[in-house]
Amino acid sequence: GGEGSGGAHASAQQFSLLFGKRSKQLENNFVHFWNHLVMLLHGKETLYAGSGSDDDNEGSAFADGSNNSVDFLGCMKHVCVELSKSEVRSIRYAACVCGYALLGSLVHAHQVLGESTVLLTKQLRAVGSGSTSQKKKEQRRDLNKRLHACHERSNLLDHCMKELFQDLAIVRFRDVAPPIRALTIKWVGLWVVQHPKKFLSDGYLKYVAWSLNDKDAHVRLAAVEALREVYQKHEGDPADAGRANNSASSSLSNGSALDLLTQRFSKRYCELIRDKNPLVALSLLFVAVALSADAMLVAVAVAVATALSGSRRHAGAKGSPWDR
């Protein structure tokens, strides 16, 4: 499928200001800003102020003038979600960039907490539970307290990420503006690649796969490129092999989730090789290359190659599909 060139041109005109070089640089800097801000607040522990997740936040909380802590995450989530409901498309787009950048930053913070939890667990085991010395007891008490804080904060971030995804990403996934739909799918793919243990599941991948049927070529391209990154990262990236010992359980879930995705949408992959937009078809070839890196998925790559061969056989009579 695909829309006519007139529709694509009109869409490009509507969002010309949003996709200029200067505006894209501003968008990238905005995302960079959110990541630095969230990680700074995480390091100072003020990110969790006002959440009720810690008993000792009084000294590190944001002040609102009355010594009351401020729920930073709740406030920013509310602002992003409410602005995303605006009738002005550029405001909705900006609100989505802000919300998605915030969610991506929370994903980073969640990963840092996960690494801290693993480290604290190892230290707690090293201290042991058999010793009765006062020093060992104090060490175990301190480690248990810090481990409990990590769990509480991880749960808080889990809740916040889930709410942001449900209230923002799922709603804007159906936005009338193609650039906003494409932006949403792009970020879902980024989250899957960034934090597969949480996001590499059918509950998130299905939104990317459904967008393969979008009437706008920009959205279809965003979906194909997101899938390309997911397949290359978790199926064909040799660098992941060195991390196998640290993420064995995650790798198993990755494989099963991707297998299910491929089985459900392999037919659509083959159809997209004939897409009217050449960039979509070309990007799909890279997905086929990533699929062929795994013996279990070679059959799909062969099917895609067969579809491409079929389109070439008809090129002489009907003209190249890349020219339509």
C-alpha positions as a printed Julia matrix, in Angstrom:
324×3 Matrix{Float64}:
  0.0     0.0     0.0
  0.85    3.66    0.06
 -0.5     7.12   -0.57
 -0.14    9.23   -3.65
  2.67   11.68   -4.08
  0.23   14.58   -3.58
 -0.75   13.39   -0.11
  2.85   12.82    0.88
  3.8    16.29   -0.36
  0.98   17.93    1.59
  2.03   16.1     4.75
  5.6    17.25    4.25
  4.44   20.84    3.78
  2.41   20.76    7.0
  5.42   19.72    9.05
  8.2    21.43    7.1
  9.16   23.51   10.12
  9.39   20.42   12.33
 11.7    18.49   10.04
 14.22   21.16    9.08
 17.85   20.7     9.99
 17.76   23.29   12.75
 14.58   21.88   14.29
 15.95   18.32   14.19
 19.08   19.52   15.96
 16.91   21.24   18.53
 14.93   18.02   18.99
 18.11   15.99   19.49
 19.39   18.51   22.02
 16.06   18.39   23.82
 16.29   14.61   24.14
 19.89   14.95   25.34
 18.77   17.49   27.93
 16.13   15.18   29.38
 18.55   12.3    29.69
 21.07   14.43   31.54
 18.43   15.97   33.78
 16.86   12.67   34.79
 20.21   11.03   35.46
 21.32   14.07   37.47
 18.17   13.87   39.6
 18.63   10.12   39.91
 22.18   10.59   41.16
 21.05   13.13   43.75
 18.03   10.95   44.63
 15.68   13.89   44.07
 14.06   12.05   41.17
 12.1    10.0    43.69
 11.11   12.89   45.96
  7.41   13.11   46.68
  6.79    9.59   45.41
  6.54    7.98   48.83
  8.98    5.28   47.79
 11.61    6.24   50.36
 11.4     7.0    54.05
 14.4     9.29   54.08
 13.69   11.69   51.23
 13.13   14.76   53.36
 16.59   16.12   52.9
 16.73   15.6    49.15
 13.23   16.54   48.02
 12.28   19.43   45.75
 10.87   22.28   47.83
  7.65   23.99   46.84
  8.02   26.79   49.37
  6.38   24.95   52.25
  8.97   22.19   52.83
  6.74   19.74   50.95
  8.28   17.4    48.41
  7.24   17.73   44.77
  6.39   14.74   42.6
  8.61   15.64   39.63
  7.76   12.55   37.58
  4.05   12.9    38.16
  4.07   16.58   37.24
  6.07   16.12   34.04
  3.98   13.14   32.96
  0.81   15.15   33.46
  2.19   18.1    31.45
  3.27   15.9    28.53
  0.0    13.95   28.38
 -2.2    17.06   28.59
 -0.23   18.98   25.94
 -0.37   15.93   23.66
 -4.16   16.42   23.52
 -3.83   19.83   21.88
 -5.59   20.48   18.58
 -2.39   22.1    17.31
 -0.29   19.41   15.7
  3.06   21.07   16.37
  2.22   21.23   20.08
  1.22   17.57   20.1
  4.47   16.7    18.37
  6.56   18.68   20.85
  4.69   17.11   23.78
  5.39   13.65   22.37
  9.09   14.42   21.96
  9.19   15.58   25.57
  7.23   12.58   26.9
  9.15   10.01   24.89
 12.49   11.56   25.86
 11.41   11.46   29.5
 10.39    7.8    29.19
 13.67    6.95   27.48
 15.57    8.65   30.29
 13.59    6.67   32.87
 14.54    3.51   30.98
 18.2     4.46   31.43
 17.69    5.15   35.13
 15.86    1.84   35.5
 18.81    0.01   33.97
 21.22    1.74   36.35
 19.04    0.65   39.28
 19.07   -2.89   37.96
 22.86   -2.91   37.82
 23.0    -1.52   41.37
 20.63   -4.24   42.55
 22.85   -6.96   41.09
 25.95   -5.44   42.7
 24.3    -5.05   46.11
 23.02   -8.64   45.98
 26.53   -9.91   45.33
 27.91   -7.82   48.19
 25.21   -9.11   50.53
 26.08  -12.68   49.66
 29.77  -11.96   50.2
 29.08  -10.63   53.69
 27.22  -13.84   54.53
 24.57  -14.5    57.14
 26.55  -16.79   59.44
 28.74  -14.15   61.05
 27.53  -12.67   64.34
 30.04   -9.82   64.62
 28.6    -6.35   65.07
 30.44   -5.04   62.02
 28.97   -7.74   59.78
 25.49   -7.11   61.14
 25.79   -3.41   60.37
 27.03   -4.18   56.86
 24.1    -6.52   56.21
 21.66   -3.97   57.61
 23.07   -1.23   55.39
 23.11   -3.43   52.28
 19.56   -4.62   52.89
 18.4    -1.04   53.29
 20.05    0.05   50.05
 18.73   -3.02   48.23
 15.22   -2.28   49.45
 15.55    1.32   48.22
 16.64    0.08   44.77
 13.62   -2.22   44.55
 11.26    0.56   45.61
 12.68    2.98   43.08
 12.64    0.38   40.31
  8.96   -0.26   41.03
  8.29    3.48   40.94
  9.99    3.84   37.55
  8.16    0.76   36.25
  4.84    2.35   37.21
  5.74    5.7    35.69
  6.98    4.16   32.42
  3.83    2.06   32.14
  1.6     5.09   32.66
  3.53    7.19   30.14
  3.32    4.44   27.55
 -0.4     3.88   28.07
 -1.42    7.55   28.28
  0.91    8.89   25.59
  2.38    6.3    23.22
 -0.72    4.14   22.79
 -2.93    7.2    22.2
 -0.55    8.97   19.8
  0.0     5.69   17.96
 -3.38    6.5    16.35
 -2.76   10.23   15.87
 -4.11   11.76   12.66
 -0.7    13.3    11.91
  1.7    10.83   10.23
  4.87   12.44   11.7
  3.52   11.9    15.21
  2.68    8.26   14.45
  6.15    7.77   12.95
  7.77    9.42   15.98
  5.87    7.11   18.31
  6.95    3.98   16.46
 10.55    5.18   16.28
 10.68    5.57   20.07
  9.01    2.22   20.75
 11.77    0.6    18.69
 14.41    2.54   20.63
 13.01    1.36   23.96
 12.95   -2.26   22.79
 16.6    -2.06   21.76
 17.64   -0.09   24.85
 15.91   -2.25   27.47
 14.91   -5.62   25.95
 14.32   -7.22   29.33
 11.31   -4.95   29.81
 10.21   -3.92   26.32
 11.06   -6.86   24.06
  7.65   -8.5    24.26
  4.52   -8.79   22.17
  2.88   -6.07   24.27
  5.24   -3.49   22.74
  6.39   -5.06   19.47
  2.81   -5.39   18.19
  2.51   -1.61   17.82
  5.56   -1.53   15.58
  4.28   -4.47   13.52
  0.78   -3.0    13.17
  2.34    0.16   11.73
  3.63   -1.84    8.78
  0.09   -1.45    7.42
 -0.07    2.32    7.89
 -1.3     4.24    4.85
  1.55    6.75    5.16
  4.94    5.73    3.82
  6.82    7.67    6.51
  5.13    5.61    9.22
  5.76    2.34    7.4
  9.41    3.31    6.99
  9.69    4.12   10.7
  8.21    0.7    11.54
 10.55   -1.18    9.19
 13.61    0.68   10.48
 12.58    0.0    14.08
 12.24   -3.72   13.33
 15.57   -3.66   11.54
 17.27   -2.29   14.64
 15.55   -4.86   16.87
 16.52   -7.82   14.68
 20.1    -6.63   14.2
 20.58   -5.94   17.89
 19.11   -9.12   19.32
 19.62  -11.67   16.57
 22.57  -10.72   14.4
 24.79   -8.5    16.55
 28.0   -10.38   17.47
 28.64   -7.88   20.26
 25.75   -9.37   22.2
 27.59  -12.66   22.48
 30.06  -11.17   24.92
 27.18  -10.2    27.19
 25.5   -13.6    27.13
 26.61  -14.51   30.62
 25.06  -11.34   32.05
 21.73  -11.62   30.24
 21.04  -15.31   29.69
 17.44  -15.14   30.8
 16.88  -12.01   28.73
 18.26  -13.69   25.61
 15.79  -16.53   25.93
 12.87  -14.13   26.11
 14.32  -12.14   23.2
 14.42  -15.2    20.98
 10.89  -16.33   21.75
  9.45  -12.83   21.31
 11.18  -12.32   17.96
 10.23  -15.79   16.76
  6.59  -15.05   17.52
  6.8   -11.67   15.79
  8.36  -13.2    12.68
  5.8   -15.99   12.49
  2.89  -13.57   12.74
  4.14  -10.93   10.3
  6.45  -12.73    7.87
  3.77  -12.48    5.15
  3.65   -8.72    5.59
  7.44   -8.56    5.38
  7.26  -10.2     1.95
  4.53   -7.81    0.81
  6.54   -4.76    1.81
  9.33   -5.67   -0.59
  6.91   -4.41   -3.29
  6.06   -1.21   -1.4
  5.51    1.85   -3.56
  8.03    3.76   -1.49
 11.55    2.6    -2.45
 12.98    3.47    0.96
 10.53    1.12    2.67
 11.4    -1.71    0.28
 15.13   -1.07    0.65
 14.96   -0.99    4.44
 13.04   -4.26    4.35
 16.03   -5.84    2.61
 18.17   -5.01    5.63
 15.56   -6.71    7.82
 15.93   -9.78    5.59
 19.71   -9.68    6.07
 19.25   -9.53    9.83
 16.81  -12.42    9.71
 19.2   -14.57    7.67
 21.77  -14.32   10.49
 19.68  -16.82   12.43
 19.16  -20.29   10.95
 15.66  -20.45   12.43
 14.62  -17.45   10.34
 16.34  -18.19    7.03
 13.04  -19.31    5.51
 11.61  -15.85    5.9
 14.62  -14.22    4.27
 14.31  -16.65    1.34
 10.65  -15.74    0.96
 11.54  -12.06    0.84
 14.21  -12.71   -1.79
 11.7   -14.71   -3.82
  9.25  -11.82   -3.7
 11.97   -9.47   -4.92
 12.83  -11.83   -7.79
  9.18  -11.96   -8.77
  8.93   -8.19   -8.96
 12.03   -8.07  -11.16
 10.54  -10.56  -13.63
  7.62   -8.21  -14.21
  9.76   -5.1   -14.44
 10.16   -5.35  -18.22
  6.44   -5.24  -18.96
  5.15   -2.96  -16.19
  8.16   -0.83  -15.36
 10.31   -1.06  -12.27
  8.38   -1.0    -9.0
 11.07    1.33   -7.71
  9.89    3.97  -10.2
  6.24    3.87   -9.13
